[in-house]
């Protein structure tokens, strides 16, 4: 069955951050520090999904999706990251899973979507190798409870973004600006992933995947310095996270570190545990030029000549086809089936006087990206699912509530949910699908 779904993440929608025994996460700490997020906004309430989940499941049922990708908050299950399990936290996800199944929707949980328990940050976060085993312990506890009903699990969401924004540049939690000193956070996330794959399978998970944020990299010119810079960026953004998982080896990291001494014997074999699917999140290509400063080995040259989202991201549907066919060309038989675990756009969705939200640009975005995905499938890429980011407008990290990605508009003062035109479009589209394609 082809999975047609929508996606969210715990800290972006749940709220109830100190309810029923949930421990604090790095995002609670970070978003409460002055100047970290737009207008000081936090995920304290977000979409209040922790209380309003029945309404949100009903919205998905109305949409007609057959799958829902959400994330489980590690600090809700294990408030200190390990040790004592918080039963009400697991109960929440248990109820959600049952409600989804009753609505004919396959739950697809992600175990880590950036909300590390603060207690683990105090031990060094993902820079501390011990966190890898603790992540596997959390995976085991969670799957022992849910794997009887949840076939497909995703370990990590976008370890590149978490490493780059959270540990290299400091614009996301935990707010560390270590530049290339962030690389151990990449390796430890990947090692944690590999250990979690073992733990999930031991607990009865039938299928396991990892979600990477991938981007086609466009050199700014065909001149040698730009081509070299583009290759260096491709290594950092794409290959650093795909090669070890799919090929069991890191790409040449010499542009970033003289010696990856954080990699120990046996780590790569653990990281390369076979997967049932690779999750791919696609938003846009990246155009790269030779560096002008003396820091990193590339400059982001920006893309012009395409429409942009409210975030200013270029809208390039053909980039999705290029990405998918490129993955197949690069990894060949080592590439498992692909799930597009996120694709979507932020728009300035202002309700009209009659309350409707006519987000035609989002409809066009989704329509053209789905067409691009199908072109890649026609070229032989094995894609098994597509999830729109996102079901609801939500807490867009450092951007707070300013960037709206939802098929459903959320009024954050009243928590009123209003399906946008894109919701109705997707519902109609799904009604016309044969779920085998
Ligand atoms: O909101 C994020 C999500 O958490 C991870 N992928 C990209 C989305 C849009 O920025």
PDB file of N, CA and C in Angstrom, residues 116-149:
ATOM      1  N   UNK A 116      15.604  16.602  22.683  1.00  0.00           N
ATOM      2  CA  UNK A 116      16.395  15.805  23.631  1.00  0.00           C
ATOM      3  C   UNK A 116      16.029  16.182  25.069  1.00  0.00           C
ATOM      4  N   UNK A 117      15.887  15.187  25.952  1.00  0.00           N
ATOM      5  CA  UNK A 117      15.665  15.537  27.355  1.00  0.00           C
ATOM      6  C   UNK A 117      16.783  16.456  27.866  1.00  0.00           C
ATOM      7  N   UNK A 118      16.410  17.526  28.552  1.00  0.00           N
ATOM      8  CA  UNK A 118      17.390  18.490  29.053  1.00  0.00           C
ATOM      9  C   UNK A 118      18.425  17.815  29.949  1.00  0.00           C
ATOM     10  N   UNK A 119      17.987  16.798  30.681  1.00  0.00           N
ATOM     11  CA  UNK A 119      18.928  16.101  31.577  1.00  0.00           C
ATOM     12  C   UNK A 119      20.090  15.506  30.782  1.00  0.00           C
ATOM     13  N   UNK A 120      19.832  15.111  29.538  1.00  0.00           N
ATOM     14  CA  UNK A 120      20.917  14.555  28.717  1.00  0.00           C
ATOM     15  C   UNK A 120      21.780  15.664  28.128  1.00  0.00           C
ATOM     16  N   UNK A 121      21.169  16.803  27.852  1.00  0.00           N
ATOM     17  CA  UNK A 121      21.969  17.950  27.402  1.00  0.00           C
ATOM     18  C   UNK A 121      22.978  18.315  28.487  1.00  0.00           C
ATOM     19  N   UNK A 122      22.564  18.203  29.720  1.00  0.00           N
ATOM     20  CA  UNK A 122      23.488  18.543  30.812  1.00  0.00           C
ATOM     21  C   UNK A 122      24.646  17.547  30.912  1.00  0.00           C
ATOM     22  N   UNK A 123      24.504  16.429  30.229  1.00  0.00           N
ATOM     23  CA  UNK A 123      25.623  15.474  30.171  1.00  0.00           C
ATOM     24  C   UNK A 123      26.373  15.586  28.838  1.00  0.00           C
ATOM     25  N   UNK A 124      26.096  16.651  28.095  1.00  0.00           N
ATOM     26  CA  UNK A 124      26.826  16.864  26.834  1.00  0.00           C
ATOM     27  C   UNK A 124      25.985  16.680  25.590  1.00  0.00           C
ATOM     28  N   UNK A 125      24.730  16.271  25.758  1.00  0.00           N
ATOM     29  CA  UNK A 125      23.863  16.089  24.585  1.00  0.00           C
ATOM     30  C   UNK A 125      24.470  15.076  23.625  1.00  0.00           C
ATOM     31  N   UNK A 126      24.257  15.282  22.355  1.00  0.00           N
ATOM     32  CA  UNK A 126      24.739  14.334  21.336  1.00  0.00           C
ATOM     33  C   UNK A 126      26.249  14.393  21.147  1.00  0.00           C
ATOM     34  N   UNK A 127      26.919  15.272  21.889  1.00  0.00           N
ATOM     35  CA  UNK A 127      28.390  15.237  21.848  1.00  0.00           C
ATOM     36  C   UNK A 127      28.916  14.117  22.737  1.00  0.00           C
ATOM     37  N   UNK A 128      28.041  13.636  23.619  1.00  0.00           N
ATOM     38  CA  UNK A 128      28.422  12.561  24.544  1.00  0.00           C
ATOM     39  C   UNK A 128      27.997  11.215  23.962  1.00  0.00           C
ATOM     40  N   UNK A 129      28.949  10.377  23.716  1.00  0.00           N
ATOM     41  CA  UNK A 129      28.688   9.059  23.117  1.00  0.00           C
ATOM     42  C   UNK A 129      27.713   8.219  23.934  1.00  0.00           C
ATOM     43  N   UNK A 130      27.669   8.428  25.258  1.00  0.00           N
ATOM     44  CA  UNK A 130      26.764   7.632  26.106  1.00  0.00           C
ATOM     45  C   UNK A 130      25.298   7.809  25.704  1.00  0.00           C
ATOM     46  N   UNK A 131      24.982   8.951  25.086  1.00  0.00           N
ATOM     47  CA  UNK A 131      23.588   9.224  24.707  1.00  0.00           C
ATOM     48  C   UNK A 131      23.094   8.219  23.656  1.00  0.00           C
ATOM     49  N   UNK A 132      24.026   7.637  22.884  1.00  0.00           N
ATOM     50  CA  UNK A 132      23.622   6.678  21.838  1.00  0.00           C
ATOM     51  C   UNK A 132      22.916   5.474  22.465  1.00  0.00           C
ATOM     52  N   UNK A 133      23.516   4.917  23.493  1.00  0.00           N
ATOM     53  CA  UNK A 133      22.911   3.751  24.176  1.00  0.00           C
ATOM     54  C   UNK A 133      21.598   4.158  24.837  1.00  0.00           C
ATOM     55  N   UNK A 134      21.561   5.362  25.395  1.00  0.00           N
ATOM     56  CA  UNK A 134      20.330   5.804  26.078  1.00  0.00           C
ATOM     57  C   UNK A 134      19.193   5.957  25.058  1.00  0.00           C
ATOM     58  N   UNK A 135      19.549   6.403  23.867  1.00  0.00           N
ATOM     59  CA  UNK A 135      18.536   6.517  22.811  1.00  0.00           C
ATOM     60  C   UNK A 135      17.972   5.130  22.470  1.00  0.00           C
ATOM     61  N   UNK A 136      18.859   4.153  22.396  1.00  0.00           N
ATOM     62  CA  UNK A 136      18.402   2.791  22.086  1.00  0.00           C
ATOM     63  C   UNK A 136      17.504   2.275  23.219  1.00  0.00           C
ATOM     64  N   UNK A 137      17.833   2.641  24.455  1.00  0.00           N
ATOM     65  CA  UNK A 137      17.000   2.232  25.591  1.00  0.00           C
ATOM     66  C   UNK A 137      15.603   2.838  25.497  1.00  0.00           C
ATOM     67  N   UNK A 138      15.563   4.093  25.116  1.00  0.00           N
ATOM     68  CA  UNK A 138      14.263   4.781  24.928  1.00  0.00           C
ATOM     69  C   UNK A 138      13.478   4.121  23.776  1.00  0.00           C
ATOM     70  N   UNK A 139      14.178   3.775  22.702  1.00  0.00           N
ATOM     71  CA  UNK A 139      13.517   3.102  21.569  1.00  0.00           C
ATOM     72  C   UNK A 139      12.909   1.783  22.035  1.00  0.00           C
ATOM     73  N   UNK A 140      13.650   1.059  22.861  1.00  0.00           N
ATOM     74  CA  UNK A 140      13.171  -0.258  23.316  1.00  0.00           C
ATOM     75  C   UNK A 140      11.905  -0.106  24.162  1.00  0.00           C
ATOM     76  N   UNK A 141      11.952   0.809  25.128  1.00  0.00           N
ATOM     77  CA  UNK A 141      10.803   1.009  26.026  1.00  0.00           C
ATOM     78  C   UNK A 141       9.549   1.380  25.219  1.00  0.00           C
ATOM     79  N   UNK A 142       9.748   2.231  24.254  1.00  0.00           N
ATOM     80  CA  UNK A 142       8.604   2.742  23.481  1.00  0.00           C
ATOM     81  C   UNK A 142       8.047   1.652  22.560  1.00  0.00           C
ATOM     82  N   UNK A 143       8.951   0.927  21.905  1.00  0.00           N
ATOM     83  CA  UNK A 143       8.477  -0.116  20.981  1.00  0.00           C
ATOM     84  C   UNK A 143       7.867  -1.295  21.735  1.00  0.00           C
ATOM     85  N   UNK A 144       8.401  -1.580  22.931  1.00  0.00           N
ATOM     86  CA  UNK A 144       7.797  -2.689  23.697  1.00  0.00           C
ATOM     87  C   UNK A 144       6.324  -2.392  23.965  1.00  0.00           C
ATOM     88  N   UNK A 145       5.983  -1.132  24.088  1.00  0.00           N
ATOM     89  CA  UNK A 145       4.597  -0.761  24.334  1.00  0.00           C
ATOM     90  C   UNK A 145       3.754  -0.694  23.050  1.00  0.00           C
ATOM     91  N   UNK A 146       4.367  -0.247  21.959  1.00  0.00           N
ATOM     92  CA  UNK A 146       3.542   0.092  20.784  1.00  0.00           C
ATOM     93  C   UNK A 146       3.745  -0.802  19.549  1.00  0.00           C
ATOM     94  N   UNK A 147       4.841  -1.553  19.513  1.00  0.00           N
ATOM     95  CA  UNK A 147       5.159  -2.247  18.248  1.00  0.00           C
ATOM     96  C   UNK A 147       4.145  -3.331  17.892  1.00  0.00           C
ATOM     97  N   UNK A 148       3.318  -3.748  18.846  1.00  0.00           N
ATOM     98  CA  UNK A 148       2.286  -4.724  18.476  1.00  0.00           C
ATOM     99  C   UNK A 148       1.280  -4.117  17.499  1.00  0.00           C
ATOM    100  N   UNK A 149       1.191  -2.760  17.504  1.00  0.00           N
ATOM    101  CA  UNK A 149       0.228  -2.097  16.614  1.00  0.00           C
ATOM    102  C   UNK A 149       0.876  -1.171  15.589  1.00  0.00           C
TER     103      UNK A 149
END
